[in-house]
Short mmCIF file of C-alpha atoms in Angstrom, two decimals:
data_model
loop_
_atom_site.label_atom_id
_atom_site.label_comp_id
_atom_site.label_asym_id
_atom_site.label_seq_id
_atom_site.Cartn_x
_atom_site.Cartn_y
_atom_site.Cartn_z
CA MET A 2 35.78 -76.04 -73.17
CA SER A 3 36.83 -75.58 -76.43
CA SER A 4 35.14 -74.34 -79.50
CA SER A 5 33.25 -76.64 -81.99
CA LEU A 6 32.43 -75.95 -85.88
CA PRO A 7 28.60 -75.43 -85.67
CA GLY A 8 26.64 -77.26 -88.32
CA ARG A 9 29.23 -79.92 -88.52
CA VAL A 10 29.06 -81.70 -85.34
CA PRO A 11 27.08 -81.27 -82.27
CA ILE A 12 28.00 -78.66 -79.65
CA GLU A 13 30.34 -80.52 -77.05
CA ALA A 14 29.07 -80.70 -73.53
CA GLN A 15 29.92 -78.11 -70.78
CA LYS A 16 29.93 -75.19 -73.11
CA VAL A 17 29.06 -72.40 -71.10
CA ASP A 18 29.04 -70.02 -74.11
CA ALA A 19 26.43 -72.12 -76.25
CA PRO A 20 24.30 -70.08 -78.58
CA LEU A 21 20.97 -68.58 -76.94
CA THR A 22 18.36 -71.05 -78.01
CA SER A 23 14.72 -70.62 -78.57
CA SER A 24 14.03 -73.76 -76.06
CA ALA A 25 15.77 -74.73 -72.65
CA THR A 26 14.95 -77.02 -69.92
CA PHE A 27 16.45 -76.69 -66.46
CA LEU A 28 16.40 -79.74 -64.62
CA VAL A 29 17.43 -79.79 -61.17
CA LEU A 30 17.96 -83.70 -59.32
CA THR A 31 18.94 -84.95 -55.83
CA VAL A 32 21.06 -88.08 -55.95
CA LYS A 33 19.76 -91.16 -53.74
CA GLN A 34 22.22 -92.21 -50.80
CA GLY A 35 24.24 -94.99 -51.25
CA ALA A 36 27.73 -95.62 -53.30
CA ASP A 37 25.58 -97.21 -56.10
CA ALA A 38 23.57 -94.17 -56.76
CA ALA A 39 26.99 -92.45 -56.97
CA ASP A 40 28.58 -94.69 -59.30
CA ALA A 41 25.60 -94.47 -61.47
CA VAL A 42 25.56 -91.04 -61.68
CA ARG A 43 29.10 -90.92 -62.29
CA ASP A 44 28.94 -93.29 -65.17
CA VAL A 45 26.33 -91.61 -67.12
CA ILE A 46 27.45 -87.92 -66.78
CA SER A 47 31.10 -88.85 -67.55
CA GLY A 48 29.42 -89.96 -70.85
CA ILE A 49 27.11 -87.18 -71.14
CA ASP A 50 28.86 -86.05 -74.69
CA ASP A 51 27.30 -89.38 -76.25
CA ILE A 52 23.85 -88.40 -75.54
CA ILE A 53 24.47 -84.82 -77.06
CA LYS A 54 25.71 -86.59 -80.06
CA ASN A 55 23.05 -89.27 -80.29
CA VAL A 56 20.35 -86.62 -80.22
CA GLY A 57 21.79 -83.62 -81.60
CA PHE A 58 23.08 -85.23 -85.11
CA ARG A 59 19.56 -85.26 -85.97
CA ASP A 60 19.66 -81.84 -86.39
CA LEU A 61 22.76 -80.06 -86.37
CA ASP A 62 21.38 -76.47 -86.86
CA ALA A 63 19.18 -76.72 -83.60
CA GLN A 64 22.35 -76.47 -81.82
CA LEU A 65 21.70 -78.90 -78.88
CA SER A 66 23.81 -78.41 -75.90
CA CYS A 67 23.81 -79.61 -72.20
CA THR A 68 25.96 -78.24 -69.33
CA ALA A 69 26.19 -80.51 -66.12
CA ALA A 70 26.74 -78.92 -63.04
CA ILE A 71 27.42 -80.59 -59.74
CA GLY A 72 26.51 -79.27 -55.96
CA ALA A 73 28.65 -78.98 -52.91
CA GLN A 74 27.25 -81.59 -51.15
CA PHE A 75 27.32 -84.30 -53.68
CA TRP A 76 30.84 -83.37 -54.99
CA PRO A 77 32.72 -85.61 -52.33
CA ARG A 78 30.42 -88.43 -53.21
CA LEU A 79 31.25 -88.16 -56.91
CA THR A 80 34.68 -87.64 -56.69
CA SER A 81 38.09 -87.47 -54.69
CA ARG A 82 39.36 -84.63 -56.66
CA PRO A 83 39.54 -81.07 -54.90
CA SER A 84 36.39 -79.23 -54.51
CA PRO A 85 36.44 -76.03 -56.44
CA ALA A 86 37.86 -73.24 -54.03
CA GLY A 87 34.57 -71.13 -53.52
CA LEU A 88 31.86 -73.91 -54.13
CA HIS A 89 29.47 -74.27 -51.16
CA PRO A 90 25.50 -74.72 -50.85
CA PHE A 91 23.47 -71.68 -51.97
CA ALA A 92 23.19 -69.40 -48.67
CA ALA A 93 19.67 -67.87 -48.25
CA VAL A 94 19.47 -64.16 -48.53
CA SER A 95 17.13 -62.55 -45.89
CA GLY A 96 16.35 -58.89 -46.42
CA ALA A 97 13.80 -56.72 -44.57
CA VAL A 98 11.01 -57.56 -47.14
CA HIS A 99 12.19 -60.43 -49.37
CA THR A 100 13.93 -63.39 -49.15
CA ALA A 101 16.02 -65.48 -51.60
CA PRO A 102 15.29 -69.25 -50.71
CA SER A 103 17.80 -71.99 -50.68
CA THR A 104 16.51 -75.08 -52.07
CA PRO A 105 18.16 -78.58 -52.65
CA GLY A 106 19.90 -79.73 -55.75
CA ASP A 107 22.64 -82.19 -56.27
CA LEU A 108 23.08 -81.90 -60.07
CA LEU A 109 21.72 -79.28 -62.79
CA PHE A 110 21.42 -80.05 -66.33
CA HIS A 111 21.05 -77.01 -68.30
CA ILE A 112 19.68 -78.28 -71.73
CA ARG A 113 19.33 -75.70 -75.06
CA ALA A 114 18.17 -76.09 -78.35
CA ASN A 115 16.11 -74.50 -81.06
CA ARG A 116 13.70 -77.40 -80.86
CA GLN A 117 11.91 -78.48 -77.92
CA ASP A 118 11.52 -81.72 -79.42
CA LEU A 119 15.49 -82.28 -78.95
CA THR A 120 15.46 -81.00 -75.18
CA PHE A 121 12.50 -83.39 -74.51
CA GLU A 122 14.42 -86.30 -76.16
CA PHE A 123 17.47 -85.60 -74.68
CA GLU A 124 16.05 -85.29 -71.31
CA ARG A 125 14.10 -88.58 -71.63
CA GLN A 126 17.63 -90.39 -72.66
CA LEU A 127 19.35 -88.73 -69.90
CA LEU A 128 16.85 -89.81 -67.09
CA ASP A 129 16.32 -93.30 -68.61
CA SER A 130 20.22 -93.92 -68.05
CA LEU A 131 20.25 -92.53 -64.40
CA GLY A 132 17.13 -94.65 -63.52
CA ASP A 133 16.47 -94.62 -59.81
CA ALA A 134 19.65 -92.97 -58.79
CA VAL A 135 18.27 -89.64 -58.63
CA GLU A 136 14.75 -87.79 -57.83
CA VAL A 137 13.90 -84.59 -60.00
CA VAL A 138 13.47 -81.67 -57.91
CA ASP A 139 12.46 -79.32 -60.60
CA GLU A 140 12.04 -79.43 -64.12
CA THR A 141 11.26 -76.28 -65.86
CA THR A 142 11.16 -75.31 -69.62
CA GLY A 143 11.77 -71.94 -70.81
CA PHE A 144 11.38 -70.10 -73.70
CA ARG A 145 12.40 -67.34 -76.08
CA TYR A 146 10.09 -64.29 -75.80
CA PHE A 147 9.65 -62.04 -78.70
CA ASP A 148 13.26 -60.22 -79.23
CA VAL A 149 14.91 -61.75 -76.01
CA ARG A 150 12.59 -60.17 -73.75
CA ASP A 151 11.26 -61.39 -70.39
CA LEU A 152 7.58 -61.80 -69.52
CA LEU A 153 7.54 -57.96 -67.95
CA GLY A 154 8.33 -56.89 -71.14
CA PHE A 155 12.05 -56.00 -71.01
CA VAL A 156 15.15 -57.23 -72.81
CA ASP A 157 17.10 -59.70 -70.76
CA GLY A 158 20.73 -60.30 -70.73
CA THR A 159 21.97 -57.01 -72.16
CA ALA A 160 24.90 -56.92 -69.62
CA ASN A 161 26.51 -60.34 -70.85
CA PRO A 162 30.16 -60.07 -71.70
CA VAL A 163 31.10 -60.49 -75.73
CA GLY A 164 33.97 -61.99 -77.23
CA ASN A 165 37.14 -62.59 -75.05
CA ALA A 166 35.40 -61.27 -72.22
CA ILE A 167 33.13 -64.29 -71.68
CA ALA A 168 35.93 -66.93 -70.99
CA ASP A 169 37.61 -63.89 -68.73
CA SER A 170 34.07 -63.65 -66.95
CA THR A 171 33.15 -67.04 -66.53
CA LEU A 172 36.18 -69.83 -66.53
CA ILE A 173 38.10 -70.27 -63.76
CA GLY A 174 41.82 -69.73 -64.29
CA ASP A 175 45.23 -70.26 -62.67
CA GLU A 176 43.79 -68.97 -59.02
CA ASP A 177 42.22 -72.47 -58.84
CA PRO A 178 44.20 -75.17 -61.24
CA ASP A 179 42.61 -78.13 -60.14
CA ASN A 180 39.40 -76.89 -61.39
CA ALA A 181 40.57 -74.69 -64.33
CA GLY A 182 37.96 -74.22 -67.23
CA GLY A 183 34.90 -74.74 -64.90
CA SER A 184 32.22 -72.24 -64.01
CA TYR A 185 30.45 -71.72 -61.04
CA VAL A 186 26.43 -71.74 -61.91
CA VAL A 187 23.70 -69.98 -59.54
CA ILE A 188 20.17 -70.85 -60.55
CA GLN A 189 16.96 -68.94 -59.15
CA LYS A 190 13.26 -69.30 -60.28
CA TYR A 191 11.30 -66.31 -60.10
CA LEU A 192 7.32 -65.76 -60.26
CA HIS A 193 5.94 -62.57 -61.31
CA ASP A 194 2.89 -60.80 -60.27
CA ILE A 195 1.90 -59.63 -63.81
CA ASP A 196 -1.58 -57.84 -62.88
CA GLN A 197 0.37 -55.60 -60.40
CA TRP A 198 3.21 -55.08 -62.83
CA GLN A 199 1.20 -53.97 -65.42
CA ALA A 200 -0.89 -51.89 -63.29
CA LEU A 201 2.23 -49.67 -63.31
CA THR A 202 3.21 -46.99 -65.89
CA THR A 203 5.80 -47.44 -68.31
CA GLU A 204 7.82 -44.87 -66.87
CA GLN A 205 7.58 -46.52 -63.63
CA GLN A 206 8.64 -49.78 -64.69
CA GLU A 207 11.44 -48.03 -66.64
CA MET A 208 12.76 -46.49 -63.16
CA ILE A 209 12.60 -49.90 -61.56
CA ILE A 210 14.48 -51.76 -64.05
CA GLY A 211 16.78 -48.96 -65.15
CA ARG A 212 16.32 -48.88 -69.07
CA LYS A 213 13.77 -48.03 -71.43
CA LYS A 214 10.98 -50.86 -72.57
CA ALA A 215 10.96 -49.72 -76.13
CA ASP A 216 14.68 -49.62 -77.26
CA ASN A 217 16.38 -50.94 -74.02
CA VAL A 218 18.82 -47.73 -73.61
CA GLU A 219 20.09 -47.55 -70.21
CA LEU A 220 18.79 -44.69 -67.58
CA ASP A 221 21.34 -42.42 -65.89
CA ASP A 222 22.01 -44.11 -62.55
CA ALA A 223 20.68 -42.56 -59.20
CA ASP A 224 23.06 -40.62 -57.26
CA ASP A 225 21.66 -41.67 -54.21
CA GLY A 226 18.66 -43.11 -52.52
CA GLN A 227 16.75 -45.63 -54.70
CA LYS A 228 18.59 -47.70 -57.37
CA SER A 229 17.53 -49.59 -60.18
CA HIS A 230 17.76 -53.17 -60.79
CA LYS A 231 19.99 -52.52 -63.34
CA THR A 232 22.66 -50.54 -61.13
CA LEU A 233 22.19 -52.91 -57.94
CA SER A 234 22.87 -56.17 -60.35
CA THR A 235 26.43 -54.33 -61.35
CA ILE A 236 29.05 -55.18 -59.33
CA VAL A 237 32.16 -52.69 -59.43
CA VAL A 238 35.13 -53.12 -57.14
CA ASP A 239 38.09 -50.73 -56.87
CA GLY A 240 36.77 -49.37 -60.40
CA VAL A 241 36.90 -52.87 -62.30
CA GLU A 242 33.03 -54.10 -63.16
CA HIS A 243 32.77 -57.99 -62.83
CA ASP A 244 30.55 -59.50 -65.45
CA ILE A 245 28.38 -62.70 -65.26
CA LEU A 246 26.97 -64.67 -68.30
CA ARG A 247 23.24 -64.91 -67.89
CA ASP A 248 21.01 -67.37 -69.99
CA ASN A 249 17.53 -66.64 -68.36
CA MET A 250 14.59 -67.97 -69.76
CA PRO A 251 10.83 -66.99 -69.41
CA PHE A 252 8.38 -69.73 -68.43
CA GLY A 253 4.98 -70.02 -67.47
CA SER A 254 1.19 -70.94 -68.20
CA PRO A 255 -1.70 -68.70 -68.79
CA GLY A 256 -4.24 -70.96 -67.94
CA ALA A 257 -2.58 -71.40 -64.63
CA SER A 258 -1.93 -67.93 -64.08
CA GLN A 259 1.90 -68.61 -63.68
CA PHE A 260 4.33 -66.25 -65.26
CA GLY A 261 7.89 -66.49 -64.63
CA THR A 262 11.63 -66.08 -64.86
CA TYR A 263 14.49 -68.74 -64.76
CA PHE A 264 17.57 -67.12 -63.91
CA ILE A 265 20.81 -68.89 -64.30
CA GLY A 266 24.14 -67.22 -64.01
CA TYR A 267 27.56 -68.58 -64.94
CA SER A 268 30.66 -66.83 -63.22
CA ARG A 269 34.41 -67.22 -62.87
CA TYR A 270 34.03 -65.98 -58.73
CA LEU A 271 30.81 -67.30 -56.88
CA TRP A 272 30.93 -64.42 -54.60
CA VAL A 273 30.15 -62.09 -57.84
CA ILE A 274 26.57 -63.24 -57.95
CA GLU A 275 26.26 -63.52 -54.50
CA LYS A 276 27.09 -59.97 -53.93
CA MET A 277 24.34 -59.27 -56.68
CA LEU A 278 21.98 -60.96 -54.63
CA GLU A 279 23.02 -59.12 -51.52
CA ARG A 280 22.43 -55.72 -52.97
CA MET A 281 18.96 -56.81 -54.57
CA PHE A 282 17.50 -58.36 -51.39
CA ILE A 283 19.10 -56.39 -48.72
CA GLY A 284 19.67 -53.08 -50.42
CA ASP A 285 22.29 -50.82 -51.14
CA PRO A 286 22.30 -49.25 -48.46
CA PRO A 287 20.31 -51.60 -46.49
CA GLY A 288 16.93 -51.41 -46.76
CA LEU A 289 16.50 -49.94 -50.19
CA TYR A 290 16.09 -53.08 -51.69
CA ASP A 291 15.47 -53.95 -55.42
CA ARG A 292 11.99 -52.71 -56.11
CA LEU A 293 11.46 -55.56 -58.63
CA LEU A 294 11.29 -57.92 -56.04
CA ASP A 295 7.69 -56.41 -55.02
CA PHE A 296 6.64 -58.11 -58.32
CA SER A 297 9.07 -61.05 -58.89
CA THR A 298 9.07 -63.76 -55.66
CA ALA A 299 12.30 -66.32 -55.78
CA VAL A 300 11.11 -69.64 -54.89
CA MET A 301 14.26 -71.61 -55.93
CA GLY A 302 17.90 -70.99 -55.27
CA CYS A 303 21.02 -73.27 -55.72
CA THR A 304 24.53 -73.20 -56.50
CA PHE A 305 26.44 -75.54 -58.42
CA PHE A 306 29.93 -76.10 -60.40
CA ALA A 307 30.10 -76.88 -64.00
CA PRO A 308 33.51 -78.51 -64.54
CA SER A 309 35.37 -78.54 -67.90
CA ALA A 310 34.38 -81.26 -70.54
CA ASP A 311 37.63 -83.01 -69.90
CA PHE A 312 37.17 -83.13 -66.13
CA LEU A 313 33.84 -84.64 -66.47
CA GLY A 314 34.80 -87.20 -69.07
CA ALA A 315 37.56 -88.21 -66.63
CA LEU A 316 35.07 -89.07 -64.05
CA ALA A 317 34.40 -92.47 -64.90
CA ASP A 318 37.83 -93.58 -63.80
CA ASP A 319 37.59 -91.46 -60.69
CA ALA A 320 36.46 -92.38 -57.28
CA ALA A 321 34.59 -90.75 -54.29
CA ALA A 322 36.53 -89.29 -51.51
CA PRO A 323 36.89 -91.53 -48.71
CA THR A 324 35.18 -89.36 -46.09
CA PRO A 325 32.70 -87.15 -47.36
CA ALA A 326 31.03 -86.19 -43.98
CA ALA A 327 33.69 -83.75 -43.03
CA THR A 328 33.26 -82.01 -46.29
CA ILE A 329 29.31 -81.68 -46.15
CA ALA A 330 29.28 -80.69 -42.67
CA SER A 331 31.41 -77.53 -43.48
CA PRO A 332 29.37 -74.53 -43.05
CA ALA A 333 28.64 -72.55 -45.96
CA ARG A 334 30.38 -69.01 -46.24
CA THR A 335 28.21 -65.91 -46.44
CA ALA A 336 28.26 -63.67 -49.54
CA ALA A 337 29.93 -60.86 -47.85
CA GLU A 338 32.79 -63.38 -46.43
CA GLU A 339 33.30 -64.55 -49.86
CA SER A 340 33.19 -61.35 -51.42
CA ARG A 341 36.03 -60.22 -48.58
CA SER A 342 38.11 -63.28 -49.45
CA ALA A 343 38.29 -62.77 -53.38
CA GLN A 344 39.13 -59.19 -52.75
CA ALA A 345 41.92 -59.61 -50.18
#
């Protein structure tokens, strides 16, 4: 996932840290059964950089990019290469009050640009190329809201890593050499009860989020009892904080009374995001869940792996694993099991 020169060439595929744009489309697909469907997908995604160049060259300043990611169950149908060590289907997280559901998804395309017509055209050409090999599970178009705020009114993504820490937090290294340069991706779609949220005072909202609404200044962590969203979503192990890269986007339709946030997190270690969700939905300690969930309902949850651009480009010459059934049947580990394994 090497860097490119902005303003001279389109942003290459699989660039996890592509610039935050004013528009994004999140496209989740399932792949139909049969070798022909898998072959068609393999051909298209191995050449996805060509679609980026074809569409993005019309306006390089719009910074069109796309990250393609692959689900655990489709991986052995796509390639005979070893599956990423931590990849498994999204495991639903059920707390006493709220649940993070697991929903279908074989492919994710995270399409970003500063012009919605470019994301539209890219998606059109992509789906035309994939043809009847796939079915659309979800298509969500997000937008930048004011000064990078969510629809609840708070700045989103403040805790993202910066500089060299981005690669350290998002890209697999020597711990999984077969998949080095790739990243785990988790997506969730949340719907907000705006009326109930706005019925709270600003101070009540700030205590739930853990930051000031106007200037985004952090509030002190609670010593005990109920923790804020900021605190519950911060993962510290043996004194080391583990970051993820978020590129969340608001979405919605006032006419349909739909207001939401599309969460997308890129991480070097899948267990980090899973631990965040465990703390949010189950609570820390259990029972003291994230109060933000009283106003935000998760309706989607999928896990994917975004391989490096080189890996993706080489797929055209690859072949699927001969016995995918055994791989598909293997049970997904829980977030706690993944966390213990990663920390061992």
